[in-house]
Short mmCIF file of C-alpha atoms and ligand atoms in Angstrom, two decimals:
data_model
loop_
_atom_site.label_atom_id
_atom_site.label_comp_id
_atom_site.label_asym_id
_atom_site.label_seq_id
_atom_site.Cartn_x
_atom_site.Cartn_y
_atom_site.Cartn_z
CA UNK A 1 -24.29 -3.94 11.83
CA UNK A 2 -21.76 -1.99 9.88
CA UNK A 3 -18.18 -3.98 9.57
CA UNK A 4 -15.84 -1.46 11.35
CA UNK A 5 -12.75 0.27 9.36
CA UNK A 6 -10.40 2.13 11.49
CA UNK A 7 -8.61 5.37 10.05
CA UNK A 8 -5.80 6.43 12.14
CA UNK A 9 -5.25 10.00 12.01
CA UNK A 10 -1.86 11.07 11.33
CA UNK A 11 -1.98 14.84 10.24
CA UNK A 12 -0.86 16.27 13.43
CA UNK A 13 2.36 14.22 12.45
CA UNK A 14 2.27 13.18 9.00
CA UNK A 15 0.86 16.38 8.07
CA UNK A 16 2.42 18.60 9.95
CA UNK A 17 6.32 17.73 9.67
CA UNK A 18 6.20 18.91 5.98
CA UNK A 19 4.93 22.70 6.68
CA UNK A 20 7.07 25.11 6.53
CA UNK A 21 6.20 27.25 8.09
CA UNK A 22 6.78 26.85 12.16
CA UNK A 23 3.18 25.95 13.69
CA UNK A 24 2.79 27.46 16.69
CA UNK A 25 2.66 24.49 19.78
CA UNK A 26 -0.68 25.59 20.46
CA UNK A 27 -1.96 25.46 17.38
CA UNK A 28 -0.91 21.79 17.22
CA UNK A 29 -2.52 20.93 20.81
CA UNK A 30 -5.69 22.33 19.64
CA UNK A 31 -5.66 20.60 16.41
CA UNK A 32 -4.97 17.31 18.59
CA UNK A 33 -7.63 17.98 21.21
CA UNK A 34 -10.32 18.89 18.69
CA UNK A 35 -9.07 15.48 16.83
CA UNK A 36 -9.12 13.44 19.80
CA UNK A 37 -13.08 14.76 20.08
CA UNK A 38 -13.79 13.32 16.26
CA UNK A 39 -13.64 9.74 17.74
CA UNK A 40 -10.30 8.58 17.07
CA UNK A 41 -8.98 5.69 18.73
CA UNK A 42 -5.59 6.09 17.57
CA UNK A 43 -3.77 9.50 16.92
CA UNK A 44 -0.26 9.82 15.47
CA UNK A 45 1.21 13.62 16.68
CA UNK A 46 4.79 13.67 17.92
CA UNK A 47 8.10 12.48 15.91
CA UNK A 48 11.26 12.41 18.49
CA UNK A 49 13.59 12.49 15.46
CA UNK A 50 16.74 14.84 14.82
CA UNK A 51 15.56 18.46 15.19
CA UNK A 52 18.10 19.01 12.40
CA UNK A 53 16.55 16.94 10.33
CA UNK A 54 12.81 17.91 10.79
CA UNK A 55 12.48 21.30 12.54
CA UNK A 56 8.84 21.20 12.72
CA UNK A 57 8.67 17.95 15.27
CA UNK A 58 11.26 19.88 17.58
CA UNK A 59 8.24 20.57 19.88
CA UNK A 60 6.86 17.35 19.97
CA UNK A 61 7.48 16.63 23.94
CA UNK A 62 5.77 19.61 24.57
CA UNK A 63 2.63 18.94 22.68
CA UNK A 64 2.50 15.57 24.14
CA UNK A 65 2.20 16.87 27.88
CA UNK A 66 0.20 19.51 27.17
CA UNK A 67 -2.65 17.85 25.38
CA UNK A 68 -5.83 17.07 26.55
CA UNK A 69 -5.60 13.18 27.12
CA UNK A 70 -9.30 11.99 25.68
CA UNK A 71 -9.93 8.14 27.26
CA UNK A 72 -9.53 5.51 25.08
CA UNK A 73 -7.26 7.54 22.85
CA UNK A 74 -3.82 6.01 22.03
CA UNK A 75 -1.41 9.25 21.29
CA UNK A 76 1.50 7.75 19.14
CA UNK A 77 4.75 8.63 18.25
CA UNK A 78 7.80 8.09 15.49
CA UNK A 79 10.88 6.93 17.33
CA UNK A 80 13.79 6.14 14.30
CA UNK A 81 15.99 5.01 17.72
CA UNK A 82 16.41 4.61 21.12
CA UNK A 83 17.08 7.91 22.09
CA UNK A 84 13.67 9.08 20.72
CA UNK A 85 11.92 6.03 22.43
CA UNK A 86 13.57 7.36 25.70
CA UNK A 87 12.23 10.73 24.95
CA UNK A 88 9.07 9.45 23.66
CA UNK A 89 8.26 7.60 26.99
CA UNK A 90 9.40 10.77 29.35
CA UNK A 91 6.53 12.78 27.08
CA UNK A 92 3.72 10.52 27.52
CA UNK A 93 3.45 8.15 24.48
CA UNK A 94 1.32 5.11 24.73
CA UNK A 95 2.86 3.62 21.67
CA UNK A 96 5.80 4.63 19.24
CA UNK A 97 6.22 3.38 15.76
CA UNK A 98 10.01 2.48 13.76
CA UNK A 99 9.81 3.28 10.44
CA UNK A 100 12.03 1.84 7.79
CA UNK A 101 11.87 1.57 3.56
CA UNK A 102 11.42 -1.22 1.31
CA UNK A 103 14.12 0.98 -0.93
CA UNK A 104 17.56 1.52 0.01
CA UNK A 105 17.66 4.93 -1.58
CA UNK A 106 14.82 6.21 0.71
CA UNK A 107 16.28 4.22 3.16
CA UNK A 108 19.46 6.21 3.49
CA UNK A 109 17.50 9.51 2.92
CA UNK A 110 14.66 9.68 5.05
CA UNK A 111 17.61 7.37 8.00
CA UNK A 112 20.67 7.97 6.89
CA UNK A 113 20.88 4.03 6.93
CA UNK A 114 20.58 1.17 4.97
CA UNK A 115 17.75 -1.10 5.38
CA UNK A 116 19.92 -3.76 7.25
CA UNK A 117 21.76 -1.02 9.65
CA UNK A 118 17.90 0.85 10.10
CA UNK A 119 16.45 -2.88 11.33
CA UNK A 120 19.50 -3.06 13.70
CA UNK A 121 18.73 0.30 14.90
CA UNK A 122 15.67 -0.60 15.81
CA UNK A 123 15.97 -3.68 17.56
CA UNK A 124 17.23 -1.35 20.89
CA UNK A 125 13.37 0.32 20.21
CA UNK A 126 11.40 -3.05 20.28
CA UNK A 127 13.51 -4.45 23.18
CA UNK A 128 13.03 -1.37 25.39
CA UNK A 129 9.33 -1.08 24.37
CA UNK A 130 9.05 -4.75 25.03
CA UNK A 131 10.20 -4.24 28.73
CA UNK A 132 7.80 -1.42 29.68
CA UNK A 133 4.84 -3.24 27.41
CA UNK A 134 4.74 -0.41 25.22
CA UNK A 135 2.97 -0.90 21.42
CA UNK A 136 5.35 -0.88 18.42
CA UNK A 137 4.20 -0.07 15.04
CA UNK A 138 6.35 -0.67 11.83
CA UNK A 139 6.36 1.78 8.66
CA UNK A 140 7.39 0.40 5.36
CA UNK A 141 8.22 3.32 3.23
CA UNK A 142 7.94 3.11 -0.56
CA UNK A 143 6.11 0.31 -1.26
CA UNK A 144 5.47 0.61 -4.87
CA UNK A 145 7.60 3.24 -5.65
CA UNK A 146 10.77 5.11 -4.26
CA UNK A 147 11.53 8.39 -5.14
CA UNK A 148 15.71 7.35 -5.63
CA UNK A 149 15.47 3.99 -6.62
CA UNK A 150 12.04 3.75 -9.18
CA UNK A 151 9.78 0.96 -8.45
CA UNK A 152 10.23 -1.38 -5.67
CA UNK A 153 9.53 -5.63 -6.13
CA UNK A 154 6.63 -7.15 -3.95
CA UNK A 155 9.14 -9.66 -2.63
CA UNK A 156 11.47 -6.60 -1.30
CA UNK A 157 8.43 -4.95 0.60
CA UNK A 158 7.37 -8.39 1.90
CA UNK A 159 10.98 -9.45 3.45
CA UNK A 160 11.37 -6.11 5.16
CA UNK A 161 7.22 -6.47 6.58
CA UNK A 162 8.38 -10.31 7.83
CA UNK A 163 11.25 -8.81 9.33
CA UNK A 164 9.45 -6.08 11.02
CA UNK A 165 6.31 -8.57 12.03
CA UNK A 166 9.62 -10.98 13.43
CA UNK A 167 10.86 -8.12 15.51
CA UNK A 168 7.17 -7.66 17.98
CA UNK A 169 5.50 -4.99 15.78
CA UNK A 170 2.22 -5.37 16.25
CA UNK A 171 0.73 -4.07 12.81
CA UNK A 172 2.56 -2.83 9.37
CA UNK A 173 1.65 0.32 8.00
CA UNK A 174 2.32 -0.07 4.50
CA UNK A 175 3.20 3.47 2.90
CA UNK A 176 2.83 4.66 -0.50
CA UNK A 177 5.03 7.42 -0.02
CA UNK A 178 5.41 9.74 -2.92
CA UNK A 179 1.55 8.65 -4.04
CA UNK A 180 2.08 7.48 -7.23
CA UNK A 181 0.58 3.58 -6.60
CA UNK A 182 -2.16 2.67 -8.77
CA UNK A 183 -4.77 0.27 -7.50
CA UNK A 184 -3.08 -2.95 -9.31
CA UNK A 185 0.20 -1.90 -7.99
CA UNK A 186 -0.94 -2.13 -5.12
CA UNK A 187 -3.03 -5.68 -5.58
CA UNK A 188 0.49 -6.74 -6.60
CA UNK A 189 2.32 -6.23 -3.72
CA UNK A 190 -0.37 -7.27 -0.77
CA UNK A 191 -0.19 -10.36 -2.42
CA UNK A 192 3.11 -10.80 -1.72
CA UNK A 193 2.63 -9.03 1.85
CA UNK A 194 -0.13 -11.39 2.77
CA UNK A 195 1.88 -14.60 2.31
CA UNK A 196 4.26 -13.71 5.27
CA UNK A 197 1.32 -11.85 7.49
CA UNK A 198 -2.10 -12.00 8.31
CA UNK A 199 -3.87 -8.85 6.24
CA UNK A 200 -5.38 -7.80 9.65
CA UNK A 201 -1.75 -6.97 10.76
CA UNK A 202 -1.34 -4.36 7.99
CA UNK A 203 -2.29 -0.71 7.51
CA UNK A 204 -2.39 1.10 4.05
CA UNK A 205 -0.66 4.39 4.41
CA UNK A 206 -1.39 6.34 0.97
CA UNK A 207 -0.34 9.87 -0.04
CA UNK A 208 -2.53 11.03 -2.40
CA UNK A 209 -0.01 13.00 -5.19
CA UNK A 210 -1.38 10.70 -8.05
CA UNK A 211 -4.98 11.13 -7.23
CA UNK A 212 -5.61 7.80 -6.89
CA UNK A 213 -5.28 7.05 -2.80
CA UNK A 214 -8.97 6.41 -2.19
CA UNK A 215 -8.75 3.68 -5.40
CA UNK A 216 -5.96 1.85 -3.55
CA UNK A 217 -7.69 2.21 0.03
CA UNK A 218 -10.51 0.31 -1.98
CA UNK A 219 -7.71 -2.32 -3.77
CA UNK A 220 -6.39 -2.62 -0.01
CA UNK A 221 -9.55 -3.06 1.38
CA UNK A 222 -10.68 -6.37 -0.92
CA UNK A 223 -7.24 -7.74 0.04
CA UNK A 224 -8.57 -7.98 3.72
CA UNK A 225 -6.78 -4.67 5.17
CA UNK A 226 -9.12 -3.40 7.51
CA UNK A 227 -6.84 0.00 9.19
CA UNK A 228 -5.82 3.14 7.16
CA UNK A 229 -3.65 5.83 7.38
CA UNK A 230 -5.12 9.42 7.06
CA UNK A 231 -5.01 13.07 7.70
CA UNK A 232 -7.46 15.47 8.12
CA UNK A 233 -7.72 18.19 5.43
CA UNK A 234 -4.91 15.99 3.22
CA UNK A 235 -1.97 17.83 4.76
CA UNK A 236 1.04 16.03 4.69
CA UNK A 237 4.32 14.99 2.99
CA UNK A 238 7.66 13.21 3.77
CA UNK A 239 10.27 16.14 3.50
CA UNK A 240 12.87 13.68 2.49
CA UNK A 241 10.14 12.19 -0.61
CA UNK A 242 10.60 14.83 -3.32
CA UNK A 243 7.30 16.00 -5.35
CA UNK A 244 4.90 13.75 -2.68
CA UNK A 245 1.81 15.59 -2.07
CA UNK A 246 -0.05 15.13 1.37
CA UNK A 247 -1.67 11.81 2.93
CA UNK A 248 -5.42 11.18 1.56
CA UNK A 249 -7.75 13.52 3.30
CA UNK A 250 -9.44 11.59 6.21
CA UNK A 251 -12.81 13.03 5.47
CA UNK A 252 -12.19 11.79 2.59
CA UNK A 253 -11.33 8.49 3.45
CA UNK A 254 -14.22 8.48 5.94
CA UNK A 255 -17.04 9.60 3.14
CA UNK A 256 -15.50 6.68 1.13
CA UNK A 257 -15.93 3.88 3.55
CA UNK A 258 -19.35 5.17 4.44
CA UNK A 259 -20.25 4.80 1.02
CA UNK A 260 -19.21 1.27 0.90
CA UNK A 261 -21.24 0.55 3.74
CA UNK A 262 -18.43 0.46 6.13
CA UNK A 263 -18.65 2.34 9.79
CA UNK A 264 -15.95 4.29 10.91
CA UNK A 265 -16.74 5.58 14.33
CA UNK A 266 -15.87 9.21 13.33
CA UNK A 267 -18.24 12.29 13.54
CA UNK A 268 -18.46 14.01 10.70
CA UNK A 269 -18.90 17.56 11.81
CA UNK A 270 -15.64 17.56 14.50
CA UNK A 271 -13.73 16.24 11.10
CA UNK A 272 -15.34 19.22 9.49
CA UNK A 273 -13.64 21.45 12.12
CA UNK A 274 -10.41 20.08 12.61
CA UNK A 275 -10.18 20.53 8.69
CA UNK A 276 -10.92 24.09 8.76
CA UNK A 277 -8.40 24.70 11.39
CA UNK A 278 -6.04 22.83 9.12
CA UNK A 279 -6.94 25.73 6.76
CA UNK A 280 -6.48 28.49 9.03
CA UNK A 281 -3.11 27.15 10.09
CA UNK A 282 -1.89 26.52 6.54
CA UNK A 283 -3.35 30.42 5.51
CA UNK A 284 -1.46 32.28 8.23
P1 LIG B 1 22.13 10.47 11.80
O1 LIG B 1 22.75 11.76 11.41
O2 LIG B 1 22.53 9.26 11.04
O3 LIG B 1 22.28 10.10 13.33
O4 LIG B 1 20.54 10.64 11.73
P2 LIG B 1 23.23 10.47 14.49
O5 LIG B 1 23.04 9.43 15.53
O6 LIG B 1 24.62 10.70 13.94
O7 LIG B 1 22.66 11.86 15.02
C1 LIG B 1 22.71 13.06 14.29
C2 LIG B 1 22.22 14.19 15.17
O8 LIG B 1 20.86 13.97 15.52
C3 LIG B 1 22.97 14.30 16.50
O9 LIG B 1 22.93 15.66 16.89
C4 LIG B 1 22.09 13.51 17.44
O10 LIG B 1 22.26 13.92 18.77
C5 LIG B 1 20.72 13.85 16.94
P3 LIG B 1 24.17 16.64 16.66
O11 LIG B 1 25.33 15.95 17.35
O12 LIG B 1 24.36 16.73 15.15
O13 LIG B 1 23.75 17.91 17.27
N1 LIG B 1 19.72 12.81 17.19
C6 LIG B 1 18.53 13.05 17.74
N2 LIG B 1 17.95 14.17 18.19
C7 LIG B 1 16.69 14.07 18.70
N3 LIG B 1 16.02 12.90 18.75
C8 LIG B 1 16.56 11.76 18.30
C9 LIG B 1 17.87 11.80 17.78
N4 LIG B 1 18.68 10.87 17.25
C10 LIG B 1 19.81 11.51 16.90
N5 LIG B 1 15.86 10.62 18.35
C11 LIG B 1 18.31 10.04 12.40
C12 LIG B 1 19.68 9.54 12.01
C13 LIG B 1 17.38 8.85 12.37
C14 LIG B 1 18.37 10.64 13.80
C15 LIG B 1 17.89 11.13 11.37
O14 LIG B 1 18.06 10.63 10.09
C16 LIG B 1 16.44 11.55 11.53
O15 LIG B 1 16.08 12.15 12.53
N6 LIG B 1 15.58 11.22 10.54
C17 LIG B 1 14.15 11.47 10.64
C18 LIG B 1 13.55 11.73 9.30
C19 LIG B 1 12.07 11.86 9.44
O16 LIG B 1 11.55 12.12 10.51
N7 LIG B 1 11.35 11.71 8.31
C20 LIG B 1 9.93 11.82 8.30
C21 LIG B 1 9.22 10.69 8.99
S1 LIG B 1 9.12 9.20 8.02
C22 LIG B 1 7.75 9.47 6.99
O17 LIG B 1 7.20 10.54 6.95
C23 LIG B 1 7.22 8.29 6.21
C24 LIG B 1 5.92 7.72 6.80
O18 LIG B 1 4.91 8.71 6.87
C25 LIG B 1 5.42 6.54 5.93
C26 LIG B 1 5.34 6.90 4.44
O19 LIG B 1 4.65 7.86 4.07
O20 LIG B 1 5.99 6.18 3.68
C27 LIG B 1 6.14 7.17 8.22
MG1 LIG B 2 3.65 9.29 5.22
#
């Protein structure tokens, strides 16, 4: 049988936080449903973050009650503190994610904090996700390159992913940010990942701006890393990463790992369809 890769769909919140123009709520609860019918086991969509700083997630509550829950789905969610963890639990969310940088200048960006002041932020997060055994995941922004500060040392992302793995996160999404990692960039710095964590603790999270996010998924995948990042029809961007394009396409991602002989659970033709509404949404 076909070793299993997972892609975890983030395009209802990856994607959409970087459109500009205001998707309607329904719109993103039909995107979600039709998603959650594609065979997903894991489906990033809400972001309880400052409304001031990303307008498009202001909705996000809403679109967690509405949906239609699919079993065996897990519908995720960002939470940068405790606030949005509070929020994120009153919606629905059966796990939340902290996301922090490996570069200070993204750091205080994306945050408005410094590496050190984002980890104490979230230590509130994993202790009250801890008490109502609720799944944390950890973002490391920038891995290769920041947008601010140039290109960012192996060592640096592997002391903020041992700090993160310390606090109770129960996998590392490792995120090329602004897209621009090359496949022995990235070599570089799972090597220095993998000697504080076990490579089946860590996602690969790559925007595709450079062209090259299918190259690294492979890079990533020799390495041992057996989860990746995606969203459907490529939408995507970090409003606070200047010039980064949208995550790699899952269908993309998918047709890749079939062609290495990989299974990813996923039906093809729902992917199809939840790409062409991506379409229609980004045409209106
Ligand atoms: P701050 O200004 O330092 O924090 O922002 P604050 O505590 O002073 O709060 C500022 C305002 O936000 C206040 O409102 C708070 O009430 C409100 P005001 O008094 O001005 O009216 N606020 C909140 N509102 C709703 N929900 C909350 C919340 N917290 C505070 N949870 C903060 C700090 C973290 C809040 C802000 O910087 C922020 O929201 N940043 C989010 C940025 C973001 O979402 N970026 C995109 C996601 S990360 C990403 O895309 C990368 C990733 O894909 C991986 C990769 O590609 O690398 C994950
Ligand atoms: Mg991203």
């Amino acid at each position: 049988m076909a070793e299993k890769v997972e892609i975890f769909e983030v395009g209802p919140r990856d994607g959409l936080q970087n459109e500009k123009r205001r998707i309607p709520t329904a719109q993103k609860i039909a995107l979600v449903d039709c998603l959650s019918g594609a065979g997903f086991t894991r489906i990033e969509m809400a972001s309880f973050v400052s409304p001031k700083w990303v307008p498009q997630m202001a909705d996000s509550g809403e679109v967690l009650r509405r949906i239609r829950r699919a079993p065996g789905v897990s519908y995720a969610a960002l939470t940068p503190n405790l606030r949005g963890f509070e929020d994120a639990m009153e919606a629905g969310a059966d796990e939340v994610a902290i996301f922090g940088s490996a570069s200070e200048g993204f750091s205080k960006a994306n945050i408005n904090a410094s590496i050190e002041e984002s980890l104490a932020r979230f230590a509130p997060v994993m202790e009250a996700a801890n008490a109502e055994g609720v799944r944390v995941r950890g973002y490391i922004s920038c891995v290769v390159e920041c947008p601010y500060d140039g290109p960012v040392a192996p060592e640096q992302v592997a002391q903020v992913a041992a700090r993160l793995w310390s606090m109770g996160c129960y996998e590392i999404s490792l995120g090329d940010t602004i897209g621009r990692a090359t496949p022995e960039a990235v070599d570089a710095m799972l090597a220095a990942v993998c000697e504080e964590l076990p490579a089946n603790r860590l996602a690969g999270h790559f925007h595709d701006t450079g062209g090259r996010a299918l190259d690294n998924i492979e890079a990533a995948l020799a390495r041992g890393l057996r989860v990746f990042d995606a969203a459907v029809g490529g939408l995507g961007g970090c409003p606070y990463a200047p010039g980064a394009a949208g995550n790699v396409a899952s269908e993309a991602v998918h047709d890749r790992l079939t062609a290495l002989g990989y299974e990813t659970g996923l039906d093809r033709a729902v992917l199809d369809k939840a790409a062409a509404m991506v379409r229609e949404m980004r045409a209106e």
